[in-house]
Short mmCIF file of C-alpha atoms in Angstrom, two decimals:
data_model
loop_
_atom_site.label_atom_id
_atom_site.label_comp_id
_atom_site.label_asym_id
_atom_site.label_seq_id
_atom_site.Cartn_x
_atom_site.Cartn_y
_atom_site.Cartn_z
CA MET S 768 -38.28 12.05 264.80
CA SER S 769 -38.12 10.65 261.74
CA ASP S 770 -35.01 8.77 262.86
CA ASP S 771 -36.90 7.35 265.73
CA ALA S 772 -39.83 6.46 263.20
CA VAL S 773 -37.38 4.39 260.87
CA ALA S 774 -35.71 2.85 264.24
CA GLY S 775 -39.03 1.62 265.30
CA ASP S 776 -39.85 0.39 261.92
CA ARG S 777 -36.75 -1.87 261.91
CA SER S 778 -37.11 -2.80 265.39
CA ALA S 779 -40.61 -3.74 264.32
CA ALA S 780 -39.05 -5.73 261.56
CA ALA S 781 -36.95 -7.35 263.63
CA ASP S 782 -39.24 -8.65 266.20
CA ARG S 783 -41.38 -9.81 263.51
CA GLU S 784 -38.76 -12.18 261.72
CA ALA S 785 -37.72 -13.27 265.34
CA ALA S 786 -41.44 -14.17 266.22
CA THR S 787 -41.37 -16.01 263.23
CA GLU S 788 -38.50 -18.11 263.39
CA ARG S 789 -39.33 -18.77 267.24
CA ALA S 790 -42.85 -20.11 265.46
CA VAL S 791 -41.02 -22.32 263.23
CA ARG S 792 -38.82 -23.58 266.14
CA GLU S 793 -41.29 -23.75 268.51
CA SER S 794 -43.98 -25.86 266.12
CA TYR S 795 -42.04 -28.78 266.20
CA ASP S 796 -41.85 -28.84 270.01
CA ARG S 797 -45.38 -27.14 270.82
CA HIS S 798 -47.51 -28.31 273.69
CA THR S 799 -45.13 -31.92 274.11
CA THR S 800 -42.78 -31.97 277.27
CA VAL S 801 -39.13 -32.80 277.50
CA ILE S 802 -40.04 -36.04 278.90
CA ALA S 803 -42.42 -37.54 275.92
CA ARG S 804 -39.80 -36.12 273.07
CA THR S 805 -36.86 -38.12 275.15
CA VAL S 806 -38.81 -41.17 275.84
CA VAL S 807 -40.26 -40.81 272.23
CA ARG S 808 -36.51 -40.74 270.84
CA VAL S 809 -35.22 -43.87 273.18
CA VAL S 810 -38.61 -45.89 272.64
CA VAL S 811 -39.29 -45.54 268.64
CA PRO S 812 -35.87 -47.64 267.45
CA ILE S 813 -36.74 -50.33 270.01
CA ILE S 814 -40.00 -50.41 268.41
CA LEU S 815 -38.67 -50.41 264.61
CA VAL S 816 -36.52 -53.32 265.71
CA THR S 817 -39.24 -55.44 267.40
CA ALA S 818 -41.24 -55.09 263.96
CA VAL S 819 -38.42 -56.33 261.94
CA GLY S 820 -37.64 -58.77 263.95
CA LEU S 821 -41.14 -60.10 264.01
CA LEU S 822 -41.21 -59.93 260.16
CA LEU S 823 -38.13 -61.71 259.57
CA GLN S 824 -39.63 -64.78 262.20
CA GLY S 825 -43.01 -64.66 260.51
CA HIS S 826 -42.98 -67.61 258.25
CA ASN S 827 -42.31 -70.04 261.22
CA ARG S 828 -42.83 -68.62 264.28
CA PRO S 829 -45.66 -66.01 266.16
CA GLY S 830 -45.30 -62.45 264.13
CA GLY S 831 -45.35 -61.91 260.14
CA GLY S 832 -46.09 -59.03 257.81
CA PHE S 833 -49.33 -57.76 259.63
CA ILE S 834 -48.12 -57.58 263.23
CA GLY S 835 -44.61 -56.24 262.13
CA ALA S 836 -46.45 -53.67 259.94
CA VAL S 837 -48.76 -52.49 262.61
CA LEU S 838 -45.70 -51.71 265.01
CA THR S 839 -43.84 -49.65 262.14
CA ALA S 840 -46.96 -47.76 261.90
CA THR S 841 -47.00 -47.55 265.81
CA ALA S 842 -43.35 -45.99 265.95
CA PHE S 843 -44.65 -43.10 263.03
CA VAL S 844 -47.96 -42.38 265.06
CA LEU S 845 -45.49 -41.97 267.92
CA VAL S 846 -43.25 -39.52 266.13
CA TYR S 847 -46.69 -37.73 264.37
CA VAL S 848 -48.46 -37.21 267.94
CA ILE S 849 -44.76 -36.04 269.69
CA PHE S 850 -43.24 -34.05 267.09
CA GLY S 851 -45.81 -32.87 265.20
CA MET S 852 -46.59 -34.04 261.20
CA GLU S 853 -44.23 -31.54 259.83
CA TYR S 854 -41.11 -32.74 261.27
CA LEU S 855 -41.04 -36.01 259.49
CA GLN S 856 -41.28 -34.53 256.35
CA ASP S 857 -39.23 -31.30 256.67
CA ASP S 858 -36.12 -32.39 258.70
CA PHE S 859 -36.27 -36.08 258.43
CA LEU S 860 -37.64 -37.44 254.68
CA GLY S 861 -36.31 -33.50 253.56
CA LEU S 862 -40.04 -32.86 251.68
CA ARG S 863 -41.46 -29.60 251.61
CA ALA S 864 -45.31 -29.09 252.66
CA ALA S 865 -47.15 -29.62 249.54
CA ASP S 866 -49.69 -26.71 248.37
CA GLY S 867 -53.13 -27.12 249.76
CA GLY S 868 -51.59 -28.00 253.05
CA SER S 869 -52.12 -32.08 252.60
CA HIS S 870 -49.22 -34.09 253.80
CA ALA S 871 -46.57 -34.76 251.25
CA ALA S 872 -45.27 -37.95 252.44
CA VAL S 873 -48.61 -39.35 251.80
CA GLU S 874 -47.71 -39.72 248.04
CA TYR S 875 -44.71 -42.06 249.10
CA TYR S 876 -46.66 -43.95 251.14
CA ARG S 877 -48.95 -44.60 248.33
CA TRP S 878 -46.20 -45.95 246.49
CA LEU S 879 -45.21 -48.07 249.59
CA PHE S 880 -48.82 -49.61 249.23
CA ALA S 881 -48.68 -50.18 245.55
CA ALA S 882 -45.36 -51.79 245.56
CA GLY S 883 -46.38 -54.30 248.63
CA LEU S 884 -49.66 -55.58 246.81
CA ALA S 885 -47.44 -56.01 243.73
CA LEU S 886 -44.48 -57.75 245.61
CA ALA S 887 -47.70 -60.39 247.28
CA ALA S 888 -49.36 -60.79 244.32
CA GLY S 889 -45.91 -61.71 242.43
CA SER S 890 -44.14 -63.88 244.76
CA GLY S 891 -48.18 -66.00 244.60
CA MET S 892 -47.75 -65.77 240.85
CA ALA S 893 -44.08 -66.54 240.58
CA PRO S 894 -45.00 -70.67 240.94
CA LEU S 895 -47.50 -70.34 238.18
CA ILE S 896 -44.03 -70.05 236.00
CA ALA S 897 -43.11 -73.48 237.34
CA GLY S 898 -46.18 -75.26 236.69
CA LEU S 899 -46.76 -75.14 240.44
CA PRO S 900 -50.62 -74.11 242.25
CA PHE S 901 -50.71 -70.45 243.12
CA LEU S 902 -49.04 -69.28 246.42
CA THR S 903 -46.53 -72.71 246.38
CA GLN S 904 -44.13 -71.90 248.94
CA ALA S 905 -40.75 -73.61 248.93
CA VAL S 906 -37.58 -73.24 251.59
CA LEU S 907 -33.85 -73.82 250.64
CA PHE S 908 -31.31 -74.28 253.91
CA LEU S 909 -28.16 -72.54 253.48
CA HIS S 910 -25.26 -74.05 255.77
CA HIS S 911 -22.17 -72.85 256.81
CA ILE S 912 -22.93 -69.44 256.69
CA PRO S 913 -20.14 -67.31 258.87
CA LEU S 914 -21.26 -66.23 261.97
CA TYR S 915 -25.20 -67.73 261.61
CA GLY S 916 -24.26 -71.33 260.71
CA GLU S 917 -27.41 -72.61 259.09
CA PHE S 918 -29.59 -69.94 257.46
CA GLU S 919 -33.54 -70.52 256.58
CA LEU S 920 -34.09 -69.00 253.20
CA ALA S 921 -37.94 -69.18 252.70
CA SER S 922 -39.88 -68.22 249.87
CA ALA S 923 -42.64 -67.15 252.15
CA PHE S 924 -40.69 -64.20 253.12
CA ALA S 925 -41.38 -62.33 250.09
CA PHE S 926 -44.93 -62.49 250.53
CA ASP S 927 -44.48 -61.37 253.91
CA LEU S 928 -42.83 -58.48 252.99
CA GLY S 929 -45.34 -57.67 250.54
CA VAL S 930 -47.79 -57.96 253.20
CA TYR S 931 -45.60 -55.60 255.16
CA LEU S 932 -45.30 -53.20 253.10
CA THR S 933 -48.91 -53.02 251.96
CA VAL S 934 -50.31 -52.58 255.75
CA VAL S 935 -47.60 -49.77 256.17
CA GLY S 936 -48.34 -48.14 253.25
CA GLY S 937 -52.35 -48.31 253.98
CA LEU S 938 -51.87 -47.49 257.84
CA LEU S 939 -49.70 -44.72 257.02
CA THR S 940 -51.75 -43.10 254.10
CA VAL S 941 -55.01 -43.09 256.47
CA LEU S 942 -52.51 -41.46 259.29
CA GLY S 943 -51.53 -38.52 257.37
CA GLU S 944 -54.56 -37.88 255.52
CA VAL S 945 -56.79 -37.98 258.30
CA GLY S 946 -53.93 -36.14 261.01
CA SER S 947 -53.36 -33.35 258.21
CA GLU S 948 -57.19 -32.17 258.36
CA MET C 174 -31.38 -81.18 296.02
CA THR C 175 -33.55 -80.49 298.76
CA GLU C 176 -33.53 -76.66 298.15
CA ALA C 177 -34.03 -76.72 294.25
CA SER C 178 -36.98 -79.38 294.63
CA ALA C 179 -38.68 -76.99 297.60
CA LEU C 180 -38.49 -73.90 294.76
CA GLY C 181 -39.63 -76.19 291.98
CA GLY C 182 -42.56 -76.77 294.44
CA VAL C 183 -43.29 -73.07 295.23
CA LEU C 184 -42.58 -71.89 292.22
CA PRO C 185 -45.83 -73.00 290.39
CA LEU C 186 -47.66 -72.23 293.20
CA VAL C 187 -46.41 -68.81 293.50
CA LEU C 188 -47.00 -68.34 289.80
CA GLN C 189 -50.41 -69.31 289.73
CA GLY C 190 -51.54 -67.22 292.49
CA ALA C 191 -49.88 -64.30 290.78
CA LEU C 192 -52.36 -65.22 287.43
CA VAL C 193 -55.20 -65.19 290.07
CA LEU C 194 -54.55 -62.11 291.58
CA SER C 195 -53.95 -60.42 288.19
CA ALA C 196 -57.33 -61.99 286.80
CA VAL C 197 -59.30 -60.75 289.83
CA LEU C 198 -57.47 -57.10 289.47
CA THR C 199 -58.77 -56.81 286.05
CA LEU C 200 -61.78 -57.54 286.57
CA ALA C 201 -61.95 -55.04 290.02
CA VAL C 202 -60.40 -52.06 287.57
CA GLY C 203 -63.16 -53.13 285.05
CA TYR C 204 -65.54 -51.39 287.61
CA ARG C 205 -63.53 -48.08 287.51
CA VAL C 206 -63.81 -48.19 283.83
CA ILE C 207 -67.72 -48.38 283.59
CA THR C 208 -68.24 -45.97 286.71
CA GLY C 209 -65.48 -43.90 286.21
CA PRO C 210 -66.75 -40.19 286.75
CA THR C 211 -64.09 -38.29 284.56
CA THR C 212 -62.43 -39.64 281.27
CA PRO C 213 -58.85 -39.66 282.88
CA ASP C 214 -59.76 -42.44 285.56
CA ARG C 215 -61.27 -44.41 282.49
CA VAL C 216 -58.07 -44.12 280.67
CA VAL C 217 -55.64 -44.96 283.79
CA ALA C 218 -58.01 -47.82 284.53
CA LEU C 219 -57.52 -49.01 280.88
CA ASP C 220 -54.16 -49.04 281.06
CA VAL C 221 -53.88 -50.95 284.22
CA ILE C 222 -55.73 -53.56 282.43
CA GLY C 223 -53.35 -53.44 279.68
CA THR C 224 -50.14 -53.97 282.14
CA ASN C 225 -52.40 -56.66 283.71
CA VAL C 226 -52.74 -58.62 280.48
CA VAL C 227 -49.14 -58.15 279.79
CA ALA C 228 -48.58 -59.58 283.17
CA ILE C 229 -50.64 -62.26 282.59
CA ALA C 230 -49.38 -63.47 279.35
CA ALA C 231 -45.69 -63.27 280.69
CA LEU C 232 -46.98 -65.45 283.57
CA TYR C 233 -48.44 -68.01 281.46
CA ALA C 234 -45.39 -68.01 279.27
CA MET C 235 -43.11 -68.69 282.84
CA ILE C 236 -46.07 -71.55 283.56
CA ARG C 237 -45.91 -73.18 280.32
CA GLY C 238 -42.52 -72.47 279.44
CA LEU C 239 -43.43 -71.13 276.03
CA GLY C 240 -41.06 -68.32 274.90
CA LEU C 241 -43.61 -67.18 272.21
CA PHE C 242 -46.19 -65.85 274.84
CA LEU C 243 -43.30 -63.23 275.71
CA ASP C 244 -43.85 -61.69 272.15
CA VAL C 245 -47.52 -61.28 272.73
CA ALA C 246 -46.49 -59.61 276.27
CA LEU C 247 -43.79 -57.14 274.25
CA VAL C 248 -46.38 -56.14 271.41
CA LEU C 249 -49.12 -55.53 273.98
CA ALA C 250 -46.94 -53.47 276.17
CA ILE C 251 -45.70 -51.21 273.42
CA ILE C 252 -49.72 -51.09 271.79
CA GLY C 253 -50.46 -50.27 275.60
CA PHE C 254 -47.80 -47.56 275.67
CA ILE C 255 -48.62 -45.65 272.53
CA SER C 256 -52.40 -45.76 273.31
CA THR C 257 -51.75 -44.09 276.68
CA VAL C 258 -49.71 -41.35 275.44
CA THR C 259 -51.85 -40.81 272.53
CA VAL C 260 -55.07 -40.39 274.85
CA ALA C 261 -53.56 -38.66 277.31
CA ARG C 262 -52.21 -35.74 274.55
CA TYR C 263 -56.16 -36.45 273.58
CA VAL C 264 -57.15 -35.41 276.93
CA THR C 265 -55.00 -32.23 277.35
CA GLU C 266 -54.63 -30.80 274.03
CA GLY C 267 -58.02 -32.20 272.55
CA ASP C 268 -55.95 -32.63 269.29
CA ILE C 269 -54.05 -35.39 268.82
CA ILE C 270 -51.88 -34.70 265.28
CA GLU C 271 -51.00 -31.48 264.73
#
């Protein structure tokens, strides 16, 4: 009789452990289909490459820091919507969830925002050292680069990169804070 | 020469016709957006409008020979895809991000 009770307790505990394990595993892919997860896995790298391409061509063709940042945030939104909030910070970034249930990755997004603002403002201030007006831009053409030929090194790219980091940080901060509520 | 010139004469006409067709279809779908009985009707109609705008941008790029409108089409297609995924998630679950 007592043996049965002990065995029942043990099996109940094992059941509970298995249930929590299953819950943890299913919290990543709850309510999303295999189709959505597979499509997102394929599409997110394409979106990120498009975003970087728009960022790099931004200083003399359509594109630039803002739209590249919006597309990057779009890729993150897709990951958040399909895989859930925990997937990115636990499995991908290796962060533990902060106490109080807030999103731990938001701290890093805030730093991204600050770094972008500093970079954009700093690239605007840099010409002042040489006695030129605020936000003066210059361009340098490098010739005979292997595999590439001529490469255009524009100082406007530093400002674009600052805008990119600022917008990515801002949008992802809003997303993380609102999404974790 | 005759084939190339014939095609050169037909292609702008086809492109213009496709442009007019896409514009008229966008207007027609606007009716479904306004008077759609349910939310999924409106979502699908808005998705059709987004796809039509992508088509219009691509057709305009072909007519004018400007590659930059293809960037517009690409970004619009990406935004349309994610908006459709998000709204579908909202309609089925009621909660977008978990």
